[in-house]
Amino acid sequence: MTNGRVNPNFSLTDQGISGLGDVYYNLMEPALVQTALARGEGTLGKGGTFLVTTGKFTGRSPKDKHVVKSPSVLDTIWWENNAPMTEAGFDTLYTDMLAHMQGRDYFVQDLVGGADPKHAINVRMVTELAWHGLFIRHMLRRPDRDALDDFIADFTVINCPSFKADPKKHDCNSETVIAMNFDRKMILIGGTEYAGENKKSVFTLLNYLLPEKGVMPMHCSANHAVGNPVDAAVFFGLSGTGKTTLSADPGRTLIGDDEHGWSNTGTFNFEGGCYAKTINLSREAEPEIYATTEKFGTVIENMVYDEETKELDFDDDSLTANMRCAYPLHYISNASAKAIGGHPKNIIMLTCDAFGVLPPIARLTPAQAMYHFLSGFTSKVAGTERGVTEPEPTFSTCFGAPFMPRRPEVYGNLLREKIAEHGATCWLVNTGWTGGAYGKGSRMPIRATRALLTSALDGSLADAKFRKDENFGFDVPVGVSGVADILLDPRRTWDNAEAYDRQAAKLVGMFADNFQKYLPFIDDEVKAAAIS
């Protein structure tokens, strides 16, 4: 077998690629670390981690993401949310990128998106940087080595950070480009070293392909009860809302931390690893995730460290607040080997409310769940996207609008159908601010959030006394063991109740204004759940 080194018998001609320098095919982690170090792409950290910075791009570039506007996808893409690119623009981009790649060394990883073989896709990743190969080996699922000789790619991703796009020639917005062509089954990425673009490009693919098969793609983490995969839970949420932290509960088995599908047989992870934010990470609060920052091959992205000892500074966000670590799923001791669970019994919608208005937990009816899913309210957290320096209130439909190629109601209706079929209980959980808005209040105590989630997942919260929230109409528990009663009533946590009322009215208005665009596509039950 010639896998794992320069392979004279391997060819990228099926992808139309030729004239490269050395092509390294499916290097494993030790070789990728060694090669990346030799090429000066980063630094060796404690335990054999790989320390890297990504230059001016320390987050995703959603405004530079394009879908080729071909006849086959003309009527199925949500064009208001996905920037179009002409077929001619893509063809020129592809030709110019391949010309730029001539004579340069590249790294190929043949990987799989999806733990359920019935719904998985084969992805060939061609990367200019060796450490990007290491990153994506963690993030996607790795086939058995013997299966690689017969690997046939369903889609190919070519990532060339040193290539700069020309907006006029390539029909894009800037010199940075992420271009998705469903007809040619190809994604081109240029002008950014941020590794998260690799994994999110595959997520976007699955978000387009799976709904046609009746599978609900979800921007969520997931876990299940220990020894009982049938008792599964999913956690929707954008970056910074706590998906990774809250799903990595030592009392439950982790299915995955970011991207999943819900099929007619249950929940399955798209990925083979985790991409955790490390700002303010501590050994005491999150020992399992913290431990990965000293394990071999973990990619440590955009963190400040001591040049001599390589000790990481988890509190220094001078490079970015979006500092992260990428590691394989098996580095978490309670992770599921199969990455598959049953139908969710509980659906958690995580939001980071910078207004300080929402309660720490609320129970939703199915109609309210669809309303909040389509609304996707949260606050963008500093560093997650370029230009975001402090939390900004935002509505990101389906808790992941940047990754949704189809219209929101496609995903909303799928979710609602599955909730109705399998009887899941839905909860809205606020991991944002309490006692005031951002800048005045404080972040929701994680111990309280964990206690509330534990009560929801073990079923005991259902027996609590609930009140009807005056602003949003959902049910809020009045008292929960281990949680201060005052925390459950946000208005009481503010020094000035009238100021809370004004802030709440402002947020209610934002919800109502945002939801106007969905009214033509929803039924009367969801309209009744909407705020008027």
Coordinates of C-alpha atoms in Angstrom, one line a residue:
M1 CA 0.0 0.0 0.0
T2 CA 1.3 3.4 -0.9
N3 CA -1.0 5.5 1.2
G4 CA 0.6 7.9 3.6
R5 CA 3.4 9.3 1.5
V6 CA 4.1 10.7 -1.9
N7 CA 2.2 8.2 -4.1
P8 CA 3.5 7.8 -7.7
N9 CA 0.4 5.8 -8.6
F10 CA -2.1 8.3 -7.2
S11 CA -3.6 10.9 -9.5
L12 CA -5.9 13.9 -9.2
T13 CA -6.8 13.9 -12.8
D14 CA -10.4 12.9 -12.0
Q15 CA -10.6 16.4 -10.4
G16 CA -8.8 17.9 -13.4
I17 CA -5.7 18.6 -11.4
S18 CA -2.2 18.0 -12.8
G19 CA 1.2 19.6 -12.8
L20 CA 1.6 19.8 -9.0
G21 CA 4.8 19.2 -7.1
D22 CA 4.8 16.4 -4.6
V23 CA 1.3 15.2 -3.6
Y24 CA 1.2 13.6 -0.2
Y25 CA -1.7 11.1 0.1
N26 CA -3.5 10.4 3.4
L27 CA -0.6 11.1 5.7
M28 CA -1.4 10.2 9.3
E29 CA -1.1 12.5 12.2
P30 CA 2.6 11.9 13.1
A31 CA 3.7 12.6 9.5
L32 CA 1.4 15.6 9.2
V33 CA 2.8 17.2 12.4
Q34 CA 6.4 16.4 11.3
T35 CA 5.8 17.8 7.8
A36 CA 4.0 20.9 9.0
L37 CA 6.9 21.7 11.4
A38 CA 9.5 21.1 8.7
R39 CA 7.6 23.5 6.4
G40 CA 7.5 26.2 9.2
E41 CA 3.7 26.2 9.3
G42 CA 3.6 26.3 13.1
T43 CA 5.2 25.2 16.4
L44 CA 5.3 22.0 18.5
G45 CA 3.4 22.5 21.7
K46 CA 3.1 20.6 25.0
G47 CA 2.3 17.0 24.5
G48 CA 2.9 17.1 20.8
T49 CA 0.2 19.6 20.0
F50 CA 0.5 21.8 17.0
L51 CA 0.4 25.6 17.6
V52 CA -0.6 27.8 14.7
T53 CA -1.8 31.2 13.8
T54 CA -4.0 32.0 10.9
G55 CA -3.0 35.5 10.0
K56 CA -5.7 38.2 9.5
F57 CA -8.4 35.6 9.2
T58 CA -9.2 34.3 12.7
G59 CA -12.8 33.5 11.9
R60 CA -15.1 32.6 9.0
S61 CA -15.8 34.9 6.1
P62 CA -19.5 34.4 5.4
K63 CA -19.7 37.3 3.0
D64 CA -17.1 35.6 0.8
K65 CA -19.1 32.4 0.4
H66 CA -20.7 31.7 -3.0
V67 CA -22.9 29.1 -4.7
V68 CA -22.7 28.7 -8.4
K69 CA -26.0 29.7 -10.0
S70 CA -26.5 26.7 -12.3
P71 CA -29.9 25.6 -13.7
S72 CA -29.9 22.5 -11.5
V73 CA -30.0 24.5 -8.3
L74 CA -31.7 27.6 -9.5
D75 CA -35.0 26.9 -7.7
T76 CA -33.6 25.2 -4.5
I77 CA -31.0 27.6 -3.2
W78 CA -31.9 30.4 -0.7
W79 CA -30.4 33.1 -2.8
E80 CA -31.2 35.9 -0.4
N81 CA -28.7 34.2 2.0
N82 CA -26.2 32.7 -0.5
A83 CA -24.2 34.9 -2.8
P84 CA -24.5 33.7 -6.4
M85 CA -21.5 33.1 -8.6
T86 CA -21.8 32.6 -12.4
E87 CA -20.7 29.3 -14.0
A88 CA -18.2 31.3 -16.0
G89 CA -16.8 33.0 -12.9
F90 CA -16.3 29.6 -11.3
D91 CA -14.7 28.2 -14.4
T92 CA -12.2 31.1 -14.5
L93 CA -11.6 30.8 -10.8
Y94 CA -10.9 27.1 -11.1
T95 CA -8.5 27.6 -14.1
D96 CA -6.6 30.4 -12.3
M97 CA -6.4 28.5 -9.1
L98 CA -5.0 25.5 -10.8
A99 CA -2.4 27.6 -12.6
H100 CA -1.4 29.1 -9.3
M101 CA -1.0 25.6 -7.8
Q102 CA 1.4 24.4 -10.5
G103 CA 4.7 22.9 -9.1
R104 CA 3.6 23.3 -5.5
D105 CA 3.3 20.5 -3.0
Y106 CA -0.2 19.5 -1.8
F107 CA -1.7 17.2 0.8
V108 CA -4.7 15.0 0.1
Q109 CA -7.0 13.5 2.7
D110 CA -9.8 11.1 1.7
L111 CA -12.4 11.4 4.4
V112 CA -16.1 10.8 5.1
G113 CA -18.9 13.2 6.3
G114 CA -21.5 11.3 8.3
A115 CA -21.4 8.5 10.8
D116 CA -24.4 6.8 9.3
P117 CA -23.2 5.0 6.1
K118 CA -26.6 5.3 4.5
H119 CA -26.3 9.1 4.5
A120 CA -22.5 9.7 4.4
I121 CA -20.6 11.4 1.6
N122 CA -17.0 10.8 0.6
V123 CA -14.9 14.0 0.5
R124 CA -11.5 14.5 -1.0
M125 CA -9.7 17.4 0.7
V126 CA -6.8 18.9 -1.3
T127 CA -4.9 21.4 0.9
E128 CA -1.9 23.6 0.4
L129 CA -1.0 23.5 4.1
A130 CA 0.0 20.3 5.9
W131 CA -1.7 21.4 9.1
H132 CA -5.0 21.9 7.3
G133 CA -4.7 18.2 6.5
L134 CA -4.2 17.5 10.2
F135 CA -7.1 19.7 11.1
I136 CA -9.6 18.1 8.7
R137 CA -8.4 14.5 9.6
H138 CA -9.6 15.4 13.1
M139 CA -12.8 17.0 12.0
L140 CA -14.2 14.5 9.4
R141 CA -14.4 10.8 9.8
R142 CA -11.5 8.6 8.8
P143 CA -12.1 5.5 6.7
D144 CA -10.2 2.3 7.4
R145 CA -6.8 2.4 5.7
D146 CA -7.7 -0.7 3.6
A147 CA -10.7 1.2 2.2
L148 CA -8.6 4.1 0.8
D149 CA -7.3 2.2 -2.2
D150 CA -10.9 2.1 -3.6
F151 CA -12.0 5.5 -2.3
I152 CA -14.1 7.4 -4.8
A153 CA -14.8 11.0 -3.9
D154 CA -18.4 12.3 -4.1
F155 CA -17.1 15.9 -3.6
T156 CA -13.7 17.5 -3.8
V157 CA -12.6 20.5 -1.7
I158 CA -9.5 22.4 -2.8
N159 CA -8.0 24.9 -0.3
C160 CA -5.3 27.2 -1.4
P161 CA -4.8 30.1 1.0
S162 CA -2.0 31.7 -1.0
F163 CA -4.3 32.2 -4.0
K164 CA -6.0 35.6 -4.1
A165 CA -9.2 35.9 -6.1
D166 CA -10.0 38.7 -8.4
P167 CA -13.6 39.9 -7.8
K168 CA -14.0 41.2 -11.4
K169 CA -12.7 38.0 -13.1
H170 CA -14.1 35.5 -10.6
D171 CA -17.5 37.0 -9.9
C172 CA -16.9 37.2 -6.1
N173 CA -16.8 39.8 -3.4
S174 CA -13.1 40.0 -2.5
E175 CA -9.7 38.3 -2.8
T176 CA -11.0 35.7 -0.3
V177 CA -13.4 33.2 -1.8
I178 CA -15.4 30.0 -0.9
A179 CA -17.1 28.8 -4.0
M180 CA -19.5 25.9 -4.1
N181 CA -20.4 24.2 -7.4
F182 CA -23.0 21.4 -6.9
D183 CA -22.9 20.4 -10.6
R184 CA -19.1 19.9 -10.6
K185 CA -19.2 18.5 -7.1
M186 CA -16.4 20.8 -6.0
I187 CA -15.6 23.6 -3.5
L188 CA -12.8 26.1 -4.0
I189 CA -11.4 28.0 -1.0
G190 CA -8.8 30.7 -1.5
G191 CA -7.3 33.7 0.4
T192 CA -7.8 32.5 4.0
E193 CA -5.8 30.3 6.3
Y194 CA -8.7 29.9 8.8
A195 CA -9.2 26.1 9.0
G196 CA -12.9 26.3 10.0
E197 CA -13.8 27.1 6.3
N198 CA -12.8 23.5 5.5
K199 CA -15.3 21.8 7.9
K200 CA -18.1 24.3 7.3
S201 CA -17.9 23.8 3.6
V202 CA -18.7 20.1 4.1
F203 CA -21.5 21.0 6.6
T204 CA -23.0 23.2 3.9
L205 CA -22.9 20.3 1.4
L206 CA -24.7 18.0 3.8
N207 CA -27.2 20.8 4.6
Y208 CA -28.2 20.8 0.9
L209 CA -28.1 17.1 0.1
L210 CA -29.8 15.5 3.1
P211 CA -33.2 17.2 3.2
E212 CA -34.0 15.5 -0.2
K213 CA -33.6 12.2 1.7
G214 CA -35.8 13.2 4.6
V215 CA -32.9 13.8 6.9
M216 CA -32.8 16.9 9.1
P217 CA -29.2 18.4 9.1
M218 CA -28.6 20.3 12.3
H219 CA -26.1 22.8 13.6
C220 CA -26.1 21.2 17.0
S221 CA -24.2 19.1 19.5
A222 CA -25.6 15.8 20.8
N223 CA -25.3 13.3 23.6
H224 CA -27.2 10.4 25.0
A225 CA -27.7 8.7 28.4
V226 CA -24.8 6.4 29.4
G227 CA -25.6 2.9 28.2
N228 CA -28.8 4.1 26.6
P229 CA -28.4 5.6 23.1
V230 CA -32.2 5.8 22.7
D231 CA -32.2 8.6 25.3
A232 CA -30.6 11.2 23.1
A233 CA -30.6 15.0 23.2
V234 CA -29.5 17.7 20.7
F235 CA -28.3 21.2 21.4
F236 CA -28.8 23.8 18.7
G237 CA -26.8 26.9 18.8
L238 CA -24.3 29.2 17.1
S239 CA -20.7 29.5 18.0
G240 CA -20.2 30.7 21.6
T241 CA -23.6 29.6 22.9
G242 CA -22.1 26.5 24.7
K243 CA -22.8 23.6 22.3
T244 CA -19.4 22.0 23.0
T245 CA -19.3 22.7 26.7
L246 CA -22.8 21.6 27.6
S247 CA -22.9 18.5 25.5
A248 CA -19.6 17.3 27.0
D249 CA -21.4 16.3 30.2
P250 CA -19.4 13.6 32.0
G251 CA -22.7 12.1 33.1
R252 CA -23.7 11.4 29.4
T253 CA -22.2 10.0 26.3
L254 CA -21.0 12.5 23.7
I255 CA -22.2 11.9 20.2
G256 CA -20.6 15.1 18.8
D257 CA -20.1 18.8 19.4
D258 CA -21.3 20.7 16.2
E259 CA -23.0 19.0 13.2
H260 CA -25.5 16.2 13.1
G261 CA -28.3 14.6 11.1
W262 CA -31.7 13.3 12.3
S263 CA -32.8 10.4 10.0
N264 CA -35.7 8.0 10.3
T265 CA -33.5 5.8 12.6
G266 CA -32.1 8.5 14.9
T267 CA -29.3 11.0 15.4
F268 CA -25.8 10.7 13.8
N269 CA -22.7 12.9 13.9
F270 CA -21.3 14.3 10.7
E271 CA -17.8 14.6 12.1
G272 CA -15.1 12.7 13.7
G273 CA -13.8 15.4 16.0
C274 CA -14.4 18.6 18.0
Y275 CA -13.5 22.2 17.4
A276 CA -13.7 23.8 20.8
K277 CA -13.4 27.5 21.8
T278 CA -10.6 27.8 24.3
I279 CA -11.0 31.4 25.6
N280 CA -11.1 31.2 29.4
L281 CA -11.0 27.4 29.3
S282 CA -10.0 26.0 32.7
R283 CA -8.9 22.6 33.9
E284 CA -11.4 22.8 36.8
A285 CA -14.5 23.7 34.9
E286 CA -13.9 21.6 31.7
P287 CA -11.2 19.0 32.5
E288 CA -11.9 16.8 29.4
I289 CA -11.6 19.6 26.9
Y290 CA -8.7 21.2 28.7
A291 CA -6.8 17.9 28.6
T292 CA -7.0 17.8 24.8
T293 CA -4.8 21.0 24.7
E294 CA -1.9 18.8 25.8
K295 CA -2.5 15.8 23.7
F296 CA -0.6 14.8 20.6
G297 CA -1.8 16.2 17.3
T298 CA -4.4 18.6 18.7
V299 CA -4.4 21.7 16.6
I300 CA -4.1 24.8 18.8
E301 CA -5.4 27.8 16.8
N302 CA -4.6 31.4 17.4
M303 CA -3.6 31.1 21.1
V304 CA -1.0 33.1 22.9
Y305 CA 1.7 30.9 24.5
D306 CA 5.0 31.2 26.4
E307 CA 7.8 30.9 23.8
E308 CA 10.0 28.8 26.1
T309 CA 7.6 26.6 28.1
K310 CA 4.8 26.5 25.4
E311 CA 2.3 27.1 28.3
L312 CA -1.0 28.4 26.8
D313 CA -2.6 31.6 28.0
F314 CA -6.3 30.9 27.9
D315 CA -7.2 34.4 29.0
D316 CA -5.2 36.4 26.4
D317 CA -7.5 37.2 23.5
S318 CA -5.1 39.6 21.8
L319 CA -5.0 37.5 18.7
T320 CA -8.7 36.7 18.7
A321 CA -11.5 35.8 21.1
N322 CA -12.2 32.9 18.6
M323 CA -9.1 30.9 19.8
R324 CA -9.8 27.2 19.3
C325 CA -8.5 23.7 19.5
A326 CA -9.3 20.8 17.1
Y327 CA -9.0 17.2 18.3
P328 CA -10.4 13.8 17.4
L329 CA -13.6 12.7 19.2
H330 CA -11.9 9.8 20.9
Y331 CA -9.8 12.3 23.0
I332 CA -13.0 12.8 25.0
S333 CA -13.3 9.8 27.3
N334 CA -17.1 9.6 27.3
A335 CA -17.4 10.0 23.5
S336 CA -19.5 7.4 21.6
A337 CA -17.4 5.1 19.4
K338 CA -20.2 4.9 16.8
A339 CA -21.3 8.6 17.1
I340 CA -24.9 7.5 16.6
G341 CA -27.9 7.9 19.0
G342 CA -31.6 7.5 19.0
H343 CA -34.3 10.0 18.2
P344 CA -33.9 13.0 20.5
K345 CA -36.1 13.0 23.5
N346 CA -35.1 16.5 24.3
I347 CA -34.2 19.4 22.0
I348 CA -32.3 22.3 23.5
M349 CA -32.1 25.6 21.7
L350 CA -29.2 27.6 23.0
T351 CA -29.1 31.3 22.8
C352 CA -26.6 33.9 24.1
D353 CA -28.9 36.8 24.9
A354 CA -26.8 40.0 25.2
F355 CA -29.9 42.0 26.2
G356 CA -30.2 40.1 29.5
V357 CA -34.0 39.5 29.0
L358 CA -34.5 35.8 28.4
P359 CA -34.7 33.3 31.4
P360 CA -32.1 30.6 31.8
I361 CA -34.5 28.0 30.6
A362 CA -38.0 27.9 29.1
R363 CA -40.2 25.0 27.9
L364 CA -41.5 25.4 24.3
T365 CA -44.6 24.0 22.6
P366 CA -43.9 22.5 19.1
A367 CA -45.2 25.6 17.4
Q368 CA -43.0 27.8 19.7
A369 CA -40.1 25.6 18.9
M370 CA -40.5 26.2 15.2
Y371 CA -40.8 29.9 15.9
H372 CA -37.6 30.1 17.8
F373 CA -35.8 27.7 15.4
L374 CA -36.7 29.9 12.5
S375 CA -35.9 33.1 14.5
G376 CA -32.5 31.7 15.6
F377 CA -31.9 34.6 18.1
T378 CA -28.5 34.8 19.7
S379 CA -25.6 37.2 19.9
K380 CA -22.6 36.9 17.7
V381 CA -19.6 36.3 20.0
A382 CA -16.4 38.4 19.6
G383 CA -14.0 36.8 17.1
T384 CA -16.3 34.2 15.5
E385 CA -16.6 36.3 12.4
R386 CA -14.4 39.0 11.0
G387 CA -15.1 42.5 12.5
V388 CA -17.1 41.3 15.5
T389 CA -15.3 42.7 18.5
E390 CA -18.1 42.4 21.1
P391 CA -21.4 40.5 21.3
E392 CA -24.0 41.7 18.8
P393 CA -27.6 40.6 18.8
T394 CA -28.5 38.7 15.7
F395 CA -31.1 36.5 14.2
S396 CA -29.5 33.5 12.4
T397 CA -32.3 31.3 11.2
C398 CA -32.1 27.6 12.1
F399 CA -29.2 28.6 14.4
G400 CA -26.9 28.4 11.5
A401 CA -27.9 30.7 8.5
P402 CA -24.4 30.9 7.1
F403 CA -24.4 27.2 6.4
M404 CA -28.0 26.8 5.1
P405 CA -28.2 26.7 1.3
R406 CA -32.0 26.0 1.2
R407 CA -34.7 28.2 2.5
P408 CA -35.3 28.2 6.3
E409 CA -38.8 26.7 6.1
V410 CA -37.4 23.6 4.5
Y411 CA -35.4 22.9 7.7
G412 CA -38.1 24.2 10.0
N413 CA -40.8 21.9 8.5
L414 CA -38.5 18.9 8.7
L415 CA -37.8 19.7 12.4
R416 CA -41.4 20.2 13.2
E417 CA -42.4 16.9 11.5
K418 CA -39.8 15.0 13.4
I419 CA -40.7 16.6 16.7
A420 CA -44.4 15.6 16.1
E421 CA -43.5 12.0 15.0
H422 CA -41.1 11.3 17.9
G423 CA -42.6 13.5 20.7
A424 CA -39.5 15.4 21.7
T425 CA -39.7 18.0 24.4
C426 CA -38.2 21.4 23.4
W427 CA -36.4 23.9 25.6
L428 CA -34.9 27.3 25.1
V429 CA -31.8 27.9 27.2
N430 CA -30.1 31.3 27.6
T431 CA -26.3 31.1 28.2
G432 CA -26.0 34.9 27.8
W433 CA -26.5 37.7 30.3
T434 CA -28.5 38.1 33.5
G435 CA -28.9 41.0 35.9
G436 CA -28.6 43.5 33.0
A437 CA -27.4 43.7 29.4
Y438 CA -23.9 43.1 28.1
G439 CA -21.6 45.6 29.8
K440 CA -23.8 45.8 33.0
G441 CA -25.0 42.4 33.8
S442 CA -23.0 39.2 34.2
R443 CA -22.8 36.0 32.2
M444 CA -25.2 33.2 33.2
P445 CA -23.5 30.9 35.8
I446 CA -22.6 27.7 34.0
R447 CA -23.4 25.7 37.2
A448 CA -26.9 26.9 37.0
T449 CA -27.2 26.1 33.3
R450 CA -25.8 22.6 33.9
A451 CA -28.3 22.0 36.8
L452 CA -31.2 23.1 34.7
L453 CA -30.2 21.0 31.8
T454 CA -29.7 18.0 34.0
S455 CA -33.2 18.4 35.3
A456 CA -34.6 18.7 31.8
L457 CA -32.7 15.7 30.5
D458 CA -33.5 13.4 33.4
G459 CA -37.2 14.3 33.3
S460 CA -37.5 15.9 36.7
L461 CA -38.0 19.4 35.4
A462 CA -41.3 18.4 33.9
D463 CA -42.7 18.1 37.5
A464 CA -41.7 21.7 38.4
K465 CA -44.2 24.5 38.7
F466 CA -44.2 26.8 35.7
R467 CA -45.3 30.4 35.0
K468 CA -46.2 31.9 31.7
D469 CA -43.7 34.4 30.5
E470 CA -45.4 37.8 29.9
N471 CA -43.2 38.7 27.0
F472 CA -42.7 35.5 25.0
G473 CA -45.5 33.2 26.1
F474 CA -43.4 30.2 26.9
D475 CA -43.4 28.3 30.2
V476 CA -40.6 29.2 32.7
P477 CA -40.0 27.1 35.9
V478 CA -40.6 28.9 39.2
G479 CA -38.2 26.8 41.2
V480 CA -35.5 24.2 40.5
S481 CA -33.3 22.4 43.0
G482 CA -29.8 23.8 43.0
V483 CA -30.7 27.1 41.2
A484 CA -31.5 30.4 42.9
D485 CA -35.2 31.3 42.3
I486 CA -34.3 34.8 41.4
L487 CA -32.2 33.6 38.4
L488 CA -35.4 32.1 36.9
D489 CA -37.1 35.5 36.8
P490 CA -34.8 37.8 34.8
R491 CA -36.8 40.9 35.8
R492 CA -35.9 40.3 39.4
T493 CA -32.2 40.1 38.6
W494 CA -32.1 43.7 37.3
D495 CA -31.6 46.6 39.7
N496 CA -34.2 48.6 37.8
A497 CA -37.3 46.6 36.8
E498 CA -38.6 49.4 34.5
A499 CA -35.3 49.3 32.6
Y500 CA -35.8 45.5 32.2
D501 CA -39.3 46.1 30.8
R502 CA -38.0 48.6 28.3
Q503 CA -35.3 46.2 27.2
A504 CA -37.8 43.3 27.0
A505 CA -40.1 45.4 24.8
K506 CA -37.2 46.2 22.6
L507 CA -36.3 42.6 22.1
V508 CA -39.9 41.6 21.6
G509 CA -40.1 44.1 18.8
M510 CA -36.9 42.8 17.2
F511 CA -38.4 39.3 17.2
A512 CA -41.6 40.5 15.6
D513 CA -39.9 42.5 12.9
N514 CA -37.5 39.7 12.1
F515 CA -40.3 37.1 11.8
Q516 CA -42.3 39.1 9.3
K517 CA -40.5 37.5 6.4
Y518 CA -41.5 34.0 7.4
L519 CA -45.3 34.7 7.8
P520 CA -46.1 33.7 4.2
F521 CA -44.5 30.3 4.7
I522 CA -45.9 29.1 8.0
D523 CA -49.3 27.8 9.2
D524 CA -51.7 29.5 11.7
E525 CA -50.4 27.5 14.7
V526 CA -46.9 28.9 14.3
K527 CA -48.3 32.3 13.5
A528 CA -50.1 32.2 16.8
A529 CA -46.8 31.4 18.6
A530 CA -45.2 34.4 16.9
I531 CA -45.0 37.6 18.9
S532 CA -47.3 40.3 17.5

